[in-house]
Structure formats: structure tokens, C-alpha cells
């Protein structure tokens, strides 16, 4: 998306944007957050329905890999596999 289009997205209410426009508007913030987390040796966690069989599963994404995790009823995380 061009710089002018990005500026136009900021002028519209977030609630008036399409899903694609919302993703584009949030992309710079997401990329900066991800870069900062990875630089500190951290990871980001998210639910991906294409690899998570239940909502008790989540992906931990590190700079060099993605791990599928499962959380039990006591909120303890368990490693399932590297994706």
C-alpha cells in the first residue's frame, strides 16, 4: 500500500475499515512490537486455527521457530511440537 493510502487509512475510523484495511493499518505497530520482542529473546503468542486443534492451544513464535503449546486447567503450558 502506498504512503498516501496509509495516511488515508488513518483518517478513517478504525470501525469503518475493512478487515484488510485494519490489518494494513496495524501492520507497522505489529512489526515494531515483534522486532522489539525478538531482539530481547522473547516470543509472541497467538491462536492460529490452521494449527491449533482447540482454543487451549496456542503458537509461541520465536525469531527462529514456532512452537505449538497447550495450556491445561491449571494454566500450565506444555510443549506439543515445533511447527
PDB file of N, CA and C in Angstrom:
ATOM      1  N   UNK A   1       0.845  -1.169   0.000  1.00  0.00           N
ATOM      2  CA  UNK A   1       0.000   0.000   0.000  1.00  0.00           C
ATOM      3  C   UNK A   1       0.890   1.232   0.000  1.00  0.00           C
ATOM      4  N   UNK A   2       0.539   2.212  -0.769  1.00  0.00           N
ATOM      5  CA  UNK A   2       1.365   3.412  -0.861  1.00  0.00           C
ATOM      6  C   UNK A   2       1.254   4.235   0.414  1.00  0.00           C
ATOM      7  N   UNK A   3       2.177   5.167   0.562  1.00  0.00           N
ATOM      8  CA  UNK A   3       2.187   6.016   1.750  1.00  0.00           C
ATOM      9  C   UNK A   3       0.914   6.846   1.836  1.00  0.00           C
ATOM     10  N   UNK A   4       0.422   7.346   0.683  1.00  0.00           N
ATOM     11  CA  UNK A   4      -0.818   8.130   0.691  1.00  0.00           C
ATOM     12  C   UNK A   4      -1.997   7.286   1.144  1.00  0.00           C
ATOM     13  N   UNK A   5      -2.025   6.037   0.731  1.00  0.00           N
ATOM     14  CA  UNK A   5      -3.113   5.153   1.152  1.00  0.00           C
ATOM     15  C   UNK A   5      -3.050   4.910   2.654  1.00  0.00           C
ATOM     16  N   UNK A   6      -1.829   4.761   3.202  1.00  0.00           N
ATOM     17  CA  UNK A   6      -1.670   4.569   4.639  1.00  0.00           C
ATOM     18  C   UNK A   6      -2.170   5.794   5.393  1.00  0.00           C
ATOM     19  N   UNK A   7      -1.879   6.973   4.880  1.00  0.00           N
ATOM     20  CA  UNK A   7      -2.356   8.206   5.509  1.00  0.00           C
ATOM     21  C   UNK A   7      -3.883   8.236   5.463  1.00  0.00           C
ATOM     22  N   UNK A   8      -4.475   7.851   4.330  1.00  0.00           N
ATOM     23  CA  UNK A   8      -5.928   7.830   4.204  1.00  0.00           C
ATOM     24  C   UNK A   8      -6.557   6.876   5.213  1.00  0.00           C
ATOM     25  N   UNK A   9      -5.917   5.735   5.471  1.00  0.00           N
ATOM     26  CA  UNK A   9      -6.446   4.779   6.449  1.00  0.00           C
ATOM     27  C   UNK A   9      -6.481   5.374   7.844  1.00  0.00           C
ATOM     28  N   UNK A  10      -5.521   6.229   8.164  1.00  0.00           N
ATOM     29  CA  UNK A  10      -5.506   6.842   9.497  1.00  0.00           C
ATOM     30  C   UNK A  10      -6.615   7.873   9.653  1.00  0.00           C
ATOM     31  N   UNK A  11      -7.112   8.400   8.538  1.00  0.00           N
ATOM     32  CA  UNK A  11      -8.172   9.401   8.603  1.00  0.00           C
ATOM     33  C   UNK A  11      -9.549   8.773   8.804  1.00  0.00           C
ATOM     34  N   UNK A  12      -9.691   7.509   8.436  1.00  0.00           N
ATOM     35  CA  UNK A  12     -10.963   6.812   8.609  1.00  0.00           C
ATOM     36  C   UNK A  12     -11.043   6.215  10.008  1.00  0.00           C
ATOM     37  N   UNK A  13     -12.263   6.143  10.527  1.00  0.00           N
ATOM     38  CA  UNK A  13     -12.471   5.472  11.806  1.00  0.00           C
ATOM     39  C   UNK A  13     -12.065   4.014  11.664  1.00  0.00           C
ATOM     40  N   UNK A  14     -11.414   3.487  12.685  1.00  0.00           N
ATOM     41  CA  UNK A  14     -10.984   2.095  12.664  1.00  0.00           C
ATOM     42  C   UNK A  14     -12.181   1.168  12.412  1.00  0.00           C
ATOM     43  N   UNK A  15     -13.332   1.517  12.939  1.00  0.00           N
ATOM     44  CA  UNK A  15     -14.527   0.685  12.823  1.00  0.00           C
ATOM     45  C   UNK A  15     -15.142   0.733  11.429  1.00  0.00           C
ATOM     46  N   UNK A  16     -14.730   1.708  10.613  1.00  0.00           N
ATOM     47  CA  UNK A  16     -15.225   1.804   9.246  1.00  0.00           C
ATOM     48  C   UNK A  16     -14.315   1.099   8.245  1.00  0.00           C
ATOM     49  N   UNK A  17     -13.192   0.579   8.717  1.00  0.00           N
ATOM     50  CA  UNK A  17     -12.241  -0.090   7.832  1.00  0.00           C
ATOM     51  C   UNK A  17     -12.645  -1.536   7.582  1.00  0.00           C
ATOM     52  N   UNK A  18     -12.277  -2.041   6.413  1.00  0.00           N
ATOM     53  CA  UNK A  18     -12.475  -3.465   6.133  1.00  0.00           C
ATOM     54  C   UNK A  18     -11.423  -4.253   6.909  1.00  0.00           C
ATOM     55  N   UNK A  19     -11.569  -5.563   6.963  1.00  0.00           N
ATOM     56  CA  UNK A  19     -10.590  -6.407   7.665  1.00  0.00           C
ATOM     57  C   UNK A  19      -9.197  -6.209   7.068  1.00  0.00           C
ATOM     58  N   UNK A  20      -9.107  -6.164   5.760  1.00  0.00           N
ATOM     59  CA  UNK A  20      -7.815  -5.961   5.091  1.00  0.00           C
ATOM     60  C   UNK A  20      -7.216  -4.601   5.433  1.00  0.00           C
ATOM     61  N   UNK A  21      -8.039  -3.565   5.453  1.00  0.00           N
ATOM     62  CA  UNK A  21      -7.559  -2.221   5.794  1.00  0.00           C
ATOM     63  C   UNK A  21      -7.104  -2.161   7.257  1.00  0.00           C
ATOM     64  N   UNK A  22      -7.802  -2.853   8.138  1.00  0.00           N
ATOM     65  CA  UNK A  22      -7.393  -2.891   9.554  1.00  0.00           C
ATOM     66  C   UNK A  22      -6.025  -3.546   9.701  1.00  0.00           C
ATOM     67  N   UNK A  23      -5.840  -4.654   9.001  1.00  0.00           N
ATOM     68  CA  UNK A  23      -4.543  -5.331   9.055  1.00  0.00           C
ATOM     69  C   UNK A  23      -3.440  -4.418   8.541  1.00  0.00           C
ATOM     70  N   UNK A  24      -3.699  -3.719   7.458  1.00  0.00           N
ATOM     71  CA  UNK A  24      -2.700  -2.818   6.880  1.00  0.00           C
ATOM     72  C   UNK A  24      -2.404  -1.661   7.830  1.00  0.00           C
ATOM     73  N   UNK A  25      -3.422  -1.142   8.472  1.00  0.00           N
ATOM     74  CA  UNK A  25      -3.235  -0.029   9.402  1.00  0.00           C
ATOM     75  C   UNK A  25      -2.424  -0.451  10.632  1.00  0.00           C
ATOM     76  N   UNK A  26      -2.634  -1.680  11.100  1.00  0.00           N
ATOM     77  CA  UNK A  26      -1.944  -2.153  12.292  1.00  0.00           C
ATOM     78  C   UNK A  26      -0.574  -2.762  12.010  1.00  0.00           C
ATOM     79  N   UNK A  27      -0.270  -3.047  10.749  1.00  0.00           N
ATOM     80  CA  UNK A  27       0.978  -3.725  10.392  1.00  0.00           C
ATOM     81  C   UNK A  27       2.244  -3.049  10.942  1.00  0.00           C
ATOM     82  N   UNK A  28       2.429  -1.735  10.791  1.00  0.00           N
ATOM     83  CA  UNK A  28       3.666  -1.119  11.318  1.00  0.00           C
ATOM     84  C   UNK A  28       3.817  -1.285  12.835  1.00  0.00           C
ATOM     85  N   UNK A  29       2.732  -1.166  13.577  1.00  0.00           N
ATOM     86  CA  UNK A  29       2.777  -1.346  15.029  1.00  0.00           C
ATOM     87  C   UNK A  29       3.124  -2.778  15.378  1.00  0.00           C
ATOM     88  N   UNK A  30       2.494  -3.726  14.687  1.00  0.00           N
ATOM     89  CA  UNK A  30       2.757  -5.144  14.926  1.00  0.00           C
ATOM     90  C   UNK A  30       4.208  -5.500  14.621  1.00  0.00           C
ATOM     91  N   UNK A  31       4.714  -5.038  13.496  1.00  0.00           N
ATOM     92  CA  UNK A  31       6.097  -5.348  13.103  1.00  0.00           C
ATOM     93  C   UNK A  31       7.107  -4.760  14.096  1.00  0.00           C
ATOM     94  N   UNK A  32       6.843  -3.550  14.576  1.00  0.00           N
ATOM     95  CA  UNK A  32       7.742  -2.926  15.563  1.00  0.00           C
ATOM     96  C   UNK A  32       7.723  -3.699  16.876  1.00  0.00           C
ATOM     97  N   UNK A  33       6.531  -4.109  17.322  1.00  0.00           N
ATOM     98  CA  UNK A  33       6.398  -4.879  18.559  1.00  0.00           C
ATOM     99  C   UNK A  33       7.114  -6.226  18.431  1.00  0.00           C
ATOM    100  N   UNK A  34       6.918  -6.885  17.295  1.00  0.00           N
ATOM    101  CA  UNK A  34       7.539  -8.183  17.056  1.00  0.00           C
ATOM    102  C   UNK A  34       9.069  -8.061  17.041  1.00  0.00           C
ATOM    103  N   UNK A  35       9.580  -7.049  16.377  1.00  0.00           N
ATOM    104  CA  UNK A  35      11.031  -6.833  16.302  1.00  0.00           C
ATOM    105  C   UNK A  35      11.606  -6.587  17.694  1.00  0.00           C
ATOM    106  N   UNK A  36      10.924  -5.794  18.494  1.00  0.00           N
ATOM    107  CA  UNK A  36      11.382  -5.495  19.856  1.00  0.00           C
ATOM    108  C   UNK A  36      11.376  -6.748  20.727  1.00  0.00           C
ATOM    109  N   UNK A  37      10.324  -7.543  20.644  1.00  0.00           N
ATOM    110  CA  UNK A  37      10.243  -8.785  21.423  1.00  0.00           C
ATOM    111  C   UNK A  37      11.365  -9.749  21.054  1.00  0.00           C
ATOM    112  N   UNK A  38      11.572  -9.951  19.750  1.00  0.00           N
ATOM    113  CA  UNK A  38      12.595 -10.876  19.281  1.00  0.00           C
ATOM    114  C   UNK A  38      13.995 -10.387  19.662  1.00  0.00           C
ATOM    115  N   UNK A  39      14.226  -9.087  19.635  1.00  0.00           N
ATOM    116  CA  UNK A  39      15.533  -8.530  19.999  1.00  0.00           C
ATOM    117  C   UNK A  39      15.865  -8.807  21.464  1.00  0.00           C
ATOM    118  N   UNK A  40      14.832  -8.949  22.293  1.00  0.00           N
ATOM    119  CA  UNK A  40      15.028  -9.227  23.716  1.00  0.00           C
ATOM    120  C   UNK A  40      15.005 -10.728  24.013  1.00  0.00           C
ATOM    121  N   UNK A  41      14.960 -11.555  22.952  1.00  0.00           N
ATOM    122  CA  UNK A  41      14.939 -13.003  23.150  1.00  0.00           C
ATOM    123  C   UNK A  41      13.571 -13.541  23.517  1.00  0.00           C
ATOM    124  N   UNK A  42      12.550 -12.728  23.351  1.00  0.00           N
ATOM    125  CA  UNK A  42      11.198 -13.132  23.712  1.00  0.00           C
ATOM    126  C   UNK A  42      10.449 -13.785  22.570  1.00  0.00           C
ATOM    127  N   UNK A  43       9.168 -13.957  22.769  1.00  0.00           N
ATOM    128  CA  UNK A  43       8.301 -14.571  21.770  1.00  0.00           C
ATOM    129  C   UNK A  43       6.942 -13.898  21.803  1.00  0.00           C
ATOM    130  N   UNK A  44       6.165 -14.127  20.751  1.00  0.00           N
ATOM    131  CA  UNK A  44       4.785 -13.655  20.726  1.00  0.00           C
ATOM    132  C   UNK A  44       3.879 -14.887  20.716  1.00  0.00           C
ATOM    133  N   UNK A  45       2.717 -14.749  21.292  1.00  0.00           N
ATOM    134  CA  UNK A  45       1.762 -15.849  21.403  1.00  0.00           C
ATOM    135  C   UNK A  45       0.490 -15.470  20.666  1.00  0.00           C
ATOM    136  N   UNK A  46      -0.028 -16.433  19.905  1.00  0.00           N
ATOM    137  CA  UNK A  46      -1.289 -16.195  19.215  1.00  0.00           C
ATOM    138  C   UNK A  46      -1.980 -17.513  18.912  1.00  0.00           C
ATOM    139  N   UNK A  47      -3.260 -17.419  18.656  1.00  0.00           N
ATOM    140  CA  UNK A  47      -4.072 -18.566  18.269  1.00  0.00           C
ATOM    141  C   UNK A  47      -4.148 -18.595  16.751  1.00  0.00           C
ATOM    142  N   UNK A  48      -3.851 -19.737  16.159  1.00  0.00           N
ATOM    143  CA  UNK A  48      -3.924 -19.911  14.703  1.00  0.00           C
ATOM    144  C   UNK A  48      -4.817 -21.119  14.437  1.00  0.00           C
ATOM    145  N   UNK A  49      -6.029 -20.896  13.938  1.00  0.00           N
ATOM    146  CA  UNK A  49      -6.951 -22.015  13.741  1.00  0.00           C
ATOM    147  C   UNK A  49      -6.449 -23.072  12.758  1.00  0.00           C
ATOM    148  N   UNK A  50      -5.469 -22.734  11.938  1.00  0.00           N
ATOM    149  CA  UNK A  50      -4.954 -23.716  10.979  1.00  0.00           C
ATOM    150  C   UNK A  50      -4.038 -24.753  11.638  1.00  0.00           C
ATOM    151  N   UNK A  51      -3.504 -24.458  12.826  1.00  0.00           N
ATOM    152  CA  UNK A  51      -2.612 -25.408  13.514  1.00  0.00           C
ATOM    153  C   UNK A  51      -3.040 -25.721  14.939  1.00  0.00           C
ATOM    154  N   UNK A  52      -3.934 -24.936  15.508  1.00  0.00           N
ATOM    155  CA  UNK A  52      -4.385 -25.134  16.887  1.00  0.00           C
ATOM    156  C   UNK A  52      -5.690 -25.931  16.887  1.00  0.00           C
ATOM    157  N   UNK A  53      -5.653 -27.180  17.375  1.00  0.00           N
ATOM    158  CA  UNK A  53      -6.864 -28.008  17.342  1.00  0.00           C
ATOM    159  C   UNK A  53      -7.966 -27.552  18.293  1.00  0.00           C
ATOM    160  N   UNK A  54      -7.599 -26.849  19.373  1.00  0.00           N
ATOM    161  CA  UNK A  54      -8.600 -26.325  20.321  1.00  0.00           C
ATOM    162  C   UNK A  54      -8.170 -24.932  20.761  1.00  0.00           C
ATOM    163  N   UNK A  55      -9.042 -24.257  21.475  1.00  0.00           N
ATOM    164  CA  UNK A  55      -8.693 -22.929  21.980  1.00  0.00           C
ATOM    165  C   UNK A  55      -7.761 -23.001  23.180  1.00  0.00           C
ATOM    166  N   UNK A  56      -7.455 -24.197  23.652  1.00  0.00           N
ATOM    167  CA  UNK A  56      -6.460 -24.377  24.711  1.00  0.00           C
ATOM    168  C   UNK A  56      -5.050 -24.451  24.142  1.00  0.00           C
ATOM    169  N   UNK A  57      -4.940 -24.412  22.837  1.00  0.00           N
ATOM    170  CA  UNK A  57      -3.648 -24.444  22.156  1.00  0.00           C
ATOM    171  C   UNK A  57      -3.294 -23.045  21.671  1.00  0.00           C
ATOM    172  N   UNK A  58      -2.002 -22.777  21.549  1.00  0.00           N
ATOM    173  CA  UNK A  58      -1.521 -21.501  21.033  1.00  0.00           C
ATOM    174  C   UNK A  58      -0.157 -21.711  20.390  1.00  0.00           C
ATOM    175  N   UNK A  59       0.220 -20.758  19.568  1.00  0.00           N
ATOM    176  CA  UNK A  59       1.531 -20.775  18.935  1.00  0.00           C
ATOM    177  C   UNK A  59       2.424 -19.782  19.675  1.00  0.00           C
ATOM    178  N   UNK A  60       3.619 -20.216  20.026  1.00  0.00           N
ATOM    179  CA  UNK A  60       4.662 -19.319  20.527  1.00  0.00           C
ATOM    180  C   UNK A  60       5.632 -19.134  19.369  1.00  0.00           C
ATOM    181  N   UNK A  61       5.712 -17.920  18.862  1.00  0.00           N
ATOM    182  CA  UNK A  61       6.620 -17.634  17.750  1.00  0.00           C
ATOM    183  C   UNK A  61       7.866 -16.935  18.267  1.00  0.00           C
ATOM    184  N   UNK A  62       9.003 -17.570  18.041  1.00  0.00           N
ATOM    185  CA  UNK A  62      10.313 -17.022  18.373  1.00  0.00           C
ATOM    186  C   UNK A  62      10.952 -16.520  17.084  1.00  0.00           C
ATOM    187  N   UNK A  63      12.084 -15.879  17.175  1.00  0.00           N
ATOM    188  CA  UNK A  63      12.748 -15.364  15.985  1.00  0.00           C
ATOM    189  C   UNK A  63      13.120 -16.489  15.022  1.00  0.00           C
ATOM    190  N   UNK A  64      13.404 -17.688  15.544  1.00  0.00           N
ATOM    191  CA  UNK A  64      13.897 -18.772  14.698  1.00  0.00           C
ATOM    192  C   UNK A  64      12.974 -19.988  14.600  1.00  0.00           C
ATOM    193  N   UNK A  65      11.813 -19.959  15.276  1.00  0.00           N
ATOM    194  CA  UNK A  65      10.932 -21.129  15.225  1.00  0.00           C
ATOM    195  C   UNK A  65       9.545 -20.767  15.761  1.00  0.00           C
ATOM    196  N   UNK A  66       8.612 -21.696  15.537  1.00  0.00           N
ATOM    197  CA  UNK A  66       7.268 -21.590  16.096  1.00  0.00           C
ATOM    198  C   UNK A  66       6.968 -22.898  16.814  1.00  0.00           C
ATOM    199  N   UNK A  67       6.476 -22.795  18.050  1.00  0.00           N
ATOM    200  CA  UNK A  67       6.131 -23.970  18.847  1.00  0.00           C
ATOM    201  C   UNK A  67       4.635 -23.992  19.117  1.00  0.00           C
ATOM    202  N   UNK A  68       4.044 -25.173  18.992  1.00  0.00           N
ATOM    203  CA  UNK A  68       2.653 -25.358  19.365  1.00  0.00           C
ATOM    204  C   UNK A  68       2.623 -25.723  20.846  1.00  0.00           C
ATOM    205  N   UNK A  69       1.823 -25.003  21.607  1.00  0.00           N
ATOM    206  CA  UNK A  69       1.736 -25.195  23.047  1.00  0.00           C
ATOM    207  C   UNK A  69       0.292 -25.518  23.426  1.00  0.00           C
ATOM    208  N   UNK A  70       0.133 -26.174  24.580  1.00  0.00           N
ATOM    209  CA  UNK A  70      -1.181 -26.480  25.126  1.00  0.00           C
ATOM    210  C   UNK A  70      -1.215 -26.029  26.573  1.00  0.00           C
ATOM    211  N   UNK A  71      -2.320 -25.413  27.006  1.00  0.00           N
ATOM    212  CA  UNK A  71      -2.462 -24.959  28.385  1.00  0.00           C
ATOM    213  C   UNK A  71      -3.506 -25.822  29.087  1.00  0.00           C
ATOM    214  N   UNK A  72      -3.105 -26.388  30.228  1.00  0.00           N
ATOM    215  CA  UNK A  72      -4.026 -27.245  30.982  1.00  0.00           C
ATOM    216  C   UNK A  72      -4.942 -26.406  31.875  1.00  0.00           C
ATOM    217  N   UNK A  73      -5.778 -27.100  32.649  1.00  0.00           N
ATOM    218  CA  UNK A  73      -6.754 -26.425  33.517  1.00  0.00           C
ATOM    219  C   UNK A  73      -6.109 -25.617  34.637  1.00  0.00           C
ATOM    220  N   UNK A  74      -4.845 -25.888  34.934  1.00  0.00           N
ATOM    221  CA  UNK A  74      -4.120 -25.154  35.974  1.00  0.00           C
ATOM    222  C   UNK A  74      -3.246 -24.058  35.378  1.00  0.00           C
ATOM    223  N   UNK A  75      -3.474 -23.749  34.107  1.00  0.00           N
ATOM    224  CA  UNK A  75      -2.767 -22.687  33.386  1.00  0.00           C
ATOM    225  C   UNK A  75      -1.280 -22.955  33.219  1.00  0.00           C
ATOM    226  N   UNK A  76      -0.919 -24.218  33.205  1.00  0.00           N
ATOM    227  CA  UNK A  76       0.467 -24.609  32.939  1.00  0.00           C
ATOM    228  C   UNK A  76       0.586 -24.896  31.447  1.00  0.00           C
ATOM    229  N   UNK A  77       1.623 -24.356  30.826  1.00  0.00           N
ATOM    230  CA  UNK A  77       1.831 -24.586  29.395  1.00  0.00           C
ATOM    231  C   UNK A  77       2.663 -25.836  29.173  1.00  0.00           C
ATOM    232  N   UNK A  78       2.304 -26.558  28.117  1.00  0.00           N
ATOM    233  CA  UNK A  78       3.009 -27.786  27.754  1.00  0.00           C
ATOM    234  C   UNK A  78       3.380 -27.720  26.282  1.00  0.00           C
ATOM    235  N   UNK A  79       4.634 -28.027  25.992  1.00  0.00           N
ATOM    236  CA  UNK A  79       5.123 -28.059  24.619  1.00  0.00           C
ATOM    237  C   UNK A  79       4.513 -29.258  23.896  1.00  0.00           C
ATOM    238  N   UNK A  80       3.989 -29.044  22.691  1.00  0.00           N
ATOM    239  CA  UNK A  80       3.445 -30.123  21.869  1.00  0.00           C
ATOM    240  C   UNK A  80       4.431 -30.491  20.765  1.00  0.00           C
ATOM    241  N   UNK A  81       4.791 -29.478  19.930  1.00  0.00           N
ATOM    242  CA  UNK A  81       5.745 -29.733  18.851  1.00  0.00           C
ATOM    243  C   UNK A  81       6.215 -28.413  18.250  1.00  0.00           C
ATOM    244  N   UNK A  82       7.328 -28.493  17.544  1.00  0.00           N
ATOM    245  CA  UNK A  82       7.820 -27.365  16.775  1.00  0.00           C
ATOM    246  C   UNK A  82       7.167 -27.416  15.409  1.00  0.00           C
ATOM    247  N   UNK A  83       6.645 -26.283  14.980  1.00  0.00           N
ATOM    248  CA  UNK A  83       5.949 -26.222  13.684  1.00  0.00           C
ATOM    249  C   UNK A  83       6.916 -25.930  12.558  1.00  0.00           C
TER     250      UNK A  83
END
